[in-house]
Amino acid sequence: MALHSATLTCLQVFNAIVEQGSFSKASERLNLTQSAVSHRLKQLEEITGVVLIHRTTRYIKITDAGQRLYNQSRLNLAELERTLTSLRSTSAAPLSLTTISSLATKWLLPKLSEYNQEYPSQPLSVLTDDNIIDLKYEGIDAAIRLTDVNDPSLHMSFISDEWVFPVASDVIAKDRELIDCPKKLFDFPRLVDVIAERGTDESSWKGWLLSQGLSFPNSQMEQNFNRTDIALQATAAGQGVAIARASLVETDMLEMKLFKQVGRAVKMKYSYYFVCPHEKAENPEIINLKNWISKELKTSVSRVKQQLIY
């Protein structure tokens, strides 16, 4: 006998009756009327040619034939659901997400396993680029951007503000009071992200020193890098002092304690936004990704922010 879709539906209703112990509870679980539940059971009994459940005004009693059918169908339906889940997982096209390399390296990649556990059927492809990418032209689903620009051509959702501050390893900061004496930072090599230094915002040495009423000294040794995450690696190795962002140092500063704050924290003019094309904003997978990133990134920044000196 071929298993038609109607038979499968009847089996699901029958299993719900057995598991819930009543027609009324089964109807609530399945969001069906009690008459619809009764009708499905009657259909299944006509298909099998046997009575599956004895029903009285006070209780139900499953027959021997009904118990045999329930035991077998429960296993088969569970296996079917596992197969369908597996097929959905393997056939789902990965979502593509782009962000700046420093955030991808220091924050996103270490947390990807948590995302994959929460959304196993929703794979994510991560692309890094320190330039603004045209999402529609490149066919990319979404981005995390650190910006102060509102782009009306895209759906933008605020995630978190950002804070910057100088950091150094214990090799440099040990036994030295640097927070209240920022000029003492000039005694150590300055580790510079040359990309950030092109601007005058607080993530550059130029911008941070200006916020403290200071300017570059003529004599300080300087080591240049083209990425903030590389400058932070050099900092952890004791090579000098770098400007850090709160989002990048949750693990290095709070958990591994590779370096610590050595200058007052300043709020950036830029904030983090989740960005995607308008036509994708209501996509359930995009909404899941946005909510996960917003929750996790906000938490990471908040954890570091609570430990900072301003």
Coordinates of C-alpha atoms in Angstrom, one line a residue:
M1 CA 0.0 0.0 0.0
A2 CA 1.4 3.4 -1.0
L3 CA 1.9 6.0 1.7
H4 CA -0.1 9.0 0.6
S5 CA 0.3 12.5 2.1
A6 CA -3.2 12.1 3.7
T7 CA -2.0 8.9 5.4
L8 CA 1.0 10.6 6.8
T9 CA -1.2 13.4 8.2
C10 CA -3.4 10.8 9.8
L11 CA -0.4 9.1 11.4
Q12 CA 0.8 12.4 12.8
V13 CA -2.7 13.0 14.3
F14 CA -2.9 9.4 15.7
N15 CA 0.5 9.8 17.3
A16 CA -0.5 13.1 18.9
I17 CA -3.6 11.4 20.4
V18 CA -1.6 8.6 21.9
E19 CA 1.1 10.9 23.3
Q20 CA -1.3 13.6 24.7
G21 CA -3.7 11.0 26.1
S22 CA -6.8 12.8 24.8
F23 CA -8.4 14.2 21.7
S24 CA -8.7 17.7 23.2
K25 CA -5.0 17.9 24.0
A26 CA -4.1 16.5 20.7
S27 CA -6.2 19.2 18.9
E28 CA -4.4 21.9 20.9
R29 CA -1.0 20.5 20.0
L30 CA -1.8 20.3 16.3
N31 CA -3.9 23.5 16.2
L32 CA -6.9 21.5 14.8
T33 CA -10.5 21.2 15.9
Q34 CA -11.5 18.1 17.9
S35 CA -13.8 17.1 15.1
A36 CA -10.9 17.3 12.6
V37 CA -8.8 15.1 14.9
S38 CA -11.6 12.5 15.2
H39 CA -12.0 12.6 11.4
R40 CA -8.3 11.9 10.8
L41 CA -8.4 8.9 13.3
K42 CA -11.4 7.5 11.5
Q43 CA -9.7 7.8 8.2
L44 CA -6.6 5.9 9.5
E45 CA -8.8 3.2 10.9
E46 CA -10.5 2.8 7.5
I47 CA -7.1 2.6 5.8
T48 CA -5.8 0.0 8.2
G49 CA -9.0 -1.9 8.6
V50 CA -8.6 -2.2 12.4
V51 CA -9.7 -0.3 15.5
L52 CA -6.7 1.7 16.8
I53 CA -8.2 3.5 19.8
H54 CA -11.2 2.8 22.0
R55 CA -12.8 6.1 23.1
T56 CA -15.2 6.7 26.0
T57 CA -16.5 10.0 27.5
R58 CA -13.8 9.9 30.2
Y59 CA -10.6 8.4 28.6
I60 CA -9.0 6.7 25.6
K61 CA -7.5 3.3 25.4
I62 CA -5.1 2.2 22.7
T63 CA -5.7 -1.2 21.2
D64 CA -2.9 -3.8 20.6
A65 CA -3.0 -3.0 16.9
G66 CA -2.8 0.7 17.7
Q67 CA 0.2 0.2 20.0
R68 CA 2.0 -1.7 17.2
L69 CA 1.3 1.0 14.7
Y70 CA 2.3 3.8 17.2
N71 CA 5.6 2.1 18.0
Q72 CA 6.6 1.7 14.4
S73 CA 5.3 5.0 13.1
R74 CA 6.9 7.0 15.9
L75 CA 10.3 5.6 14.8
N76 CA 9.7 6.2 11.1
L77 CA 8.4 9.7 11.6
A78 CA 11.4 10.6 13.8
E79 CA 13.7 9.2 11.1
L80 CA 11.9 11.1 8.4
E81 CA 12.3 14.4 10.4
R82 CA 16.0 13.8 10.8
T83 CA 16.4 13.1 7.1
L84 CA 14.5 16.3 6.2
T85 CA 16.6 18.3 8.6
S86 CA 19.7 16.9 7.1
L87 CA 18.6 17.7 3.6
R88 CA 17.7 21.2 4.6
S89 CA 21.1 21.7 6.2
T90 CA 23.1 20.4 3.2
S91 CA 21.0 22.1 0.6
A92 CA 20.9 25.6 2.2
A93 CA 23.1 28.1 0.4
P94 CA 25.5 29.9 2.8
L95 CA 24.6 33.4 3.8
S96 CA 27.5 35.8 2.9
L97 CA 28.6 38.4 5.4
T98 CA 31.4 41.0 4.9
T99 CA 33.1 43.1 7.5
I100 CA 36.5 44.7 8.2
S101 CA 39.4 42.3 8.7
S102 CA 40.1 43.4 12.3
L103 CA 36.6 42.7 13.5
A104 CA 36.4 39.4 11.6
T105 CA 39.7 38.2 13.0
K106 CA 39.4 39.3 16.6
W107 CA 35.7 39.0 17.2
L108 CA 33.6 37.2 14.6
L109 CA 35.8 34.2 13.8
P110 CA 36.3 33.1 17.4
K111 CA 32.5 33.1 17.8
L112 CA 31.5 31.3 14.6
S113 CA 31.3 27.9 16.4
E114 CA 28.6 29.4 18.6
Y115 CA 26.7 30.7 15.6
N116 CA 26.9 27.3 13.9
Q117 CA 25.6 25.5 17.0
E118 CA 22.6 27.9 17.2
Y119 CA 21.9 27.8 13.4
P120 CA 23.3 24.5 12.1
S121 CA 21.1 24.6 9.0
Q122 CA 22.1 28.2 8.2
P123 CA 25.8 28.2 7.1
L124 CA 27.7 31.5 7.0
S125 CA 30.4 32.6 4.5
V126 CA 32.6 35.4 5.9
L127 CA 34.4 37.8 3.6
T128 CA 36.8 40.5 4.8
D129 CA 37.4 43.9 3.1
D130 CA 38.5 47.1 4.7
N131 CA 36.8 49.1 2.0
I132 CA 33.0 49.7 1.6
I133 CA 31.6 47.0 -0.7
D134 CA 28.6 47.4 -2.9
L135 CA 26.5 44.6 -1.5
K136 CA 24.0 44.4 -4.4
Y137 CA 26.7 44.5 -7.1
E138 CA 28.9 41.9 -5.3
G139 CA 25.9 39.7 -4.5
I140 CA 26.6 39.8 -0.7
D141 CA 23.8 39.3 1.7
A142 CA 24.9 41.5 4.6
A143 CA 27.6 43.5 6.3
I144 CA 28.8 44.7 9.7
R145 CA 30.0 48.3 9.3
L146 CA 31.7 50.7 11.6
T147 CA 30.3 54.0 10.3
D148 CA 28.6 57.3 11.0
V149 CA 27.0 57.5 7.5
N150 CA 23.3 56.7 7.0
D151 CA 22.9 55.0 3.6
P152 CA 19.2 55.2 2.6
S153 CA 19.8 52.7 -0.2
L154 CA 20.4 50.0 2.4
H155 CA 18.6 48.6 5.4
M156 CA 20.7 49.7 8.4
S157 CA 20.2 48.4 12.0
F158 CA 22.2 49.9 14.9
I159 CA 24.2 47.4 16.9
S160 CA 26.5 49.2 19.3
D161 CA 28.7 52.3 19.9
E162 CA 32.4 51.8 20.1
W163 CA 35.2 52.9 22.5
V164 CA 39.0 53.2 21.9
F165 CA 41.9 53.4 24.3
P166 CA 45.6 52.7 24.4
V167 CA 46.8 49.2 25.5
A168 CA 50.1 47.7 26.4
S169 CA 51.4 44.3 27.7
D170 CA 52.6 43.9 31.3
V171 CA 56.1 44.0 30.0
I172 CA 55.6 47.7 29.4
A173 CA 52.8 48.6 31.8
K174 CA 54.0 46.7 34.8
D175 CA 54.6 49.0 37.9
R176 CA 53.8 52.1 35.9
E177 CA 50.9 54.5 36.4
L178 CA 50.1 55.5 32.8
I179 CA 46.3 56.2 32.9
D180 CA 46.8 59.6 34.5
C181 CA 50.1 60.4 32.8
P182 CA 49.4 60.0 29.1
K183 CA 52.7 61.7 28.2
K184 CA 54.5 58.7 29.7
L185 CA 53.2 56.7 26.7
F186 CA 55.7 58.6 24.6
D187 CA 58.5 56.6 26.4
F188 CA 57.4 53.4 24.4
P189 CA 57.3 52.5 20.7
R190 CA 54.0 53.6 19.2
L191 CA 52.3 50.8 17.2
V192 CA 50.3 52.4 14.4
D193 CA 47.5 51.1 12.1
V194 CA 48.3 53.3 9.1
I195 CA 44.8 52.8 7.7
A196 CA 43.2 54.3 10.8
E197 CA 45.9 57.0 10.9
R198 CA 44.7 58.4 7.6
G199 CA 41.7 59.8 9.4
T200 CA 41.5 62.1 12.5
D201 CA 38.9 60.1 14.4
E202 CA 39.5 58.6 17.8
S203 CA 40.7 55.2 16.5
S204 CA 43.9 56.9 15.3
W205 CA 46.8 57.9 17.5
K206 CA 46.3 61.4 16.2
G207 CA 42.6 61.5 17.2
W208 CA 43.1 59.9 20.6
L209 CA 46.0 62.3 21.5
L210 CA 43.9 65.2 20.4
S211 CA 41.1 64.1 22.8
Q212 CA 43.7 64.2 25.6
G213 CA 45.0 67.6 24.7
L214 CA 48.2 66.2 23.3
S215 CA 50.0 65.9 20.0
F216 CA 52.7 63.7 18.5
P217 CA 56.2 64.1 20.0
N218 CA 59.0 64.3 17.6
S219 CA 61.2 61.6 19.1
Q220 CA 58.8 58.7 19.7
M221 CA 59.7 55.5 17.9
E222 CA 57.0 54.2 15.6
Q223 CA 56.1 50.9 14.1
N224 CA 53.6 50.8 11.2
F225 CA 51.0 48.1 10.4
N226 CA 48.2 48.1 7.9
R227 CA 45.6 46.4 10.2
T228 CA 44.6 47.0 13.8
D229 CA 44.5 43.3 14.7
I230 CA 48.2 42.9 13.7
A231 CA 49.1 46.0 15.8
L232 CA 47.3 44.3 18.7
Q233 CA 49.3 41.1 18.2
A234 CA 52.5 43.2 18.3
T235 CA 51.2 44.8 21.5
A236 CA 50.6 41.4 23.2
A237 CA 54.2 40.5 22.3
G238 CA 55.4 43.5 24.2
Q239 CA 56.6 45.5 21.2
G240 CA 54.9 48.8 22.1
V241 CA 51.6 50.6 22.7
A242 CA 48.6 50.5 20.4
I243 CA 45.1 52.0 20.1
A244 CA 42.5 49.2 20.7
R245 CA 38.8 49.1 20.1
A246 CA 36.5 47.5 22.8
S247 CA 35.0 45.1 20.2
L248 CA 38.5 43.6 19.4
V249 CA 39.9 42.9 22.9
E250 CA 37.3 40.9 24.8
T251 CA 39.3 37.7 24.7
D252 CA 42.8 39.2 24.7
M253 CA 42.2 41.6 27.5
L254 CA 39.6 40.1 29.8
E255 CA 40.2 36.4 29.5
M256 CA 43.8 35.9 28.3
K257 CA 45.1 39.1 29.8
L258 CA 47.6 39.7 27.1
F259 CA 47.5 43.4 27.6
K260 CA 45.7 46.1 29.6
Q261 CA 44.4 49.6 29.3
V262 CA 47.1 52.3 29.7
G263 CA 45.1 55.4 28.6
R264 CA 41.6 56.7 29.1
A265 CA 38.8 55.4 26.9
V266 CA 37.1 57.7 24.4
K267 CA 33.8 57.1 22.6
M268 CA 34.2 56.9 18.8
K269 CA 32.1 59.0 16.5
Y270 CA 31.5 55.8 14.6
S271 CA 29.1 53.0 15.6
Y272 CA 28.5 49.4 14.4
Y273 CA 25.6 48.7 12.1
F274 CA 24.1 45.6 10.5
V275 CA 23.6 46.4 6.9
C276 CA 21.7 44.5 4.1
P277 CA 19.8 45.3 0.9
H278 CA 16.2 46.4 1.7
E279 CA 14.7 43.4 -0.2
K280 CA 16.5 41.0 2.1
A281 CA 15.7 42.7 5.4
E282 CA 12.6 40.5 6.1
N283 CA 14.4 37.2 5.1
P284 CA 14.1 34.9 8.1
E285 CA 17.8 33.8 7.8
I286 CA 18.9 37.5 7.6
I287 CA 16.8 38.3 10.6
N288 CA 18.4 35.4 12.6
L289 CA 21.9 36.6 11.6
K290 CA 21.1 40.2 12.5
N291 CA 19.7 39.3 15.9
W292 CA 22.7 37.0 16.7
I293 CA 25.3 39.5 15.6
S294 CA 23.5 42.3 17.5
K295 CA 23.3 40.3 20.7
E296 CA 26.8 39.0 20.6
L297 CA 28.6 42.1 19.5
K298 CA 26.7 44.3 22.0
T299 CA 27.6 41.9 24.8
S300 CA 31.3 41.8 23.8
V301 CA 31.5 45.6 23.8
S302 CA 29.6 45.9 27.0
R303 CA 31.8 43.5 28.8
V304 CA 34.9 45.4 27.9
K305 CA 33.3 48.8 28.5
Q306 CA 32.4 47.9 32.1
Q307 CA 36.1 47.4 32.9
L308 CA 37.4 50.7 31.2
I309 CA 38.6 53.9 32.8
Y310 CA 37.3 57.0 31.2

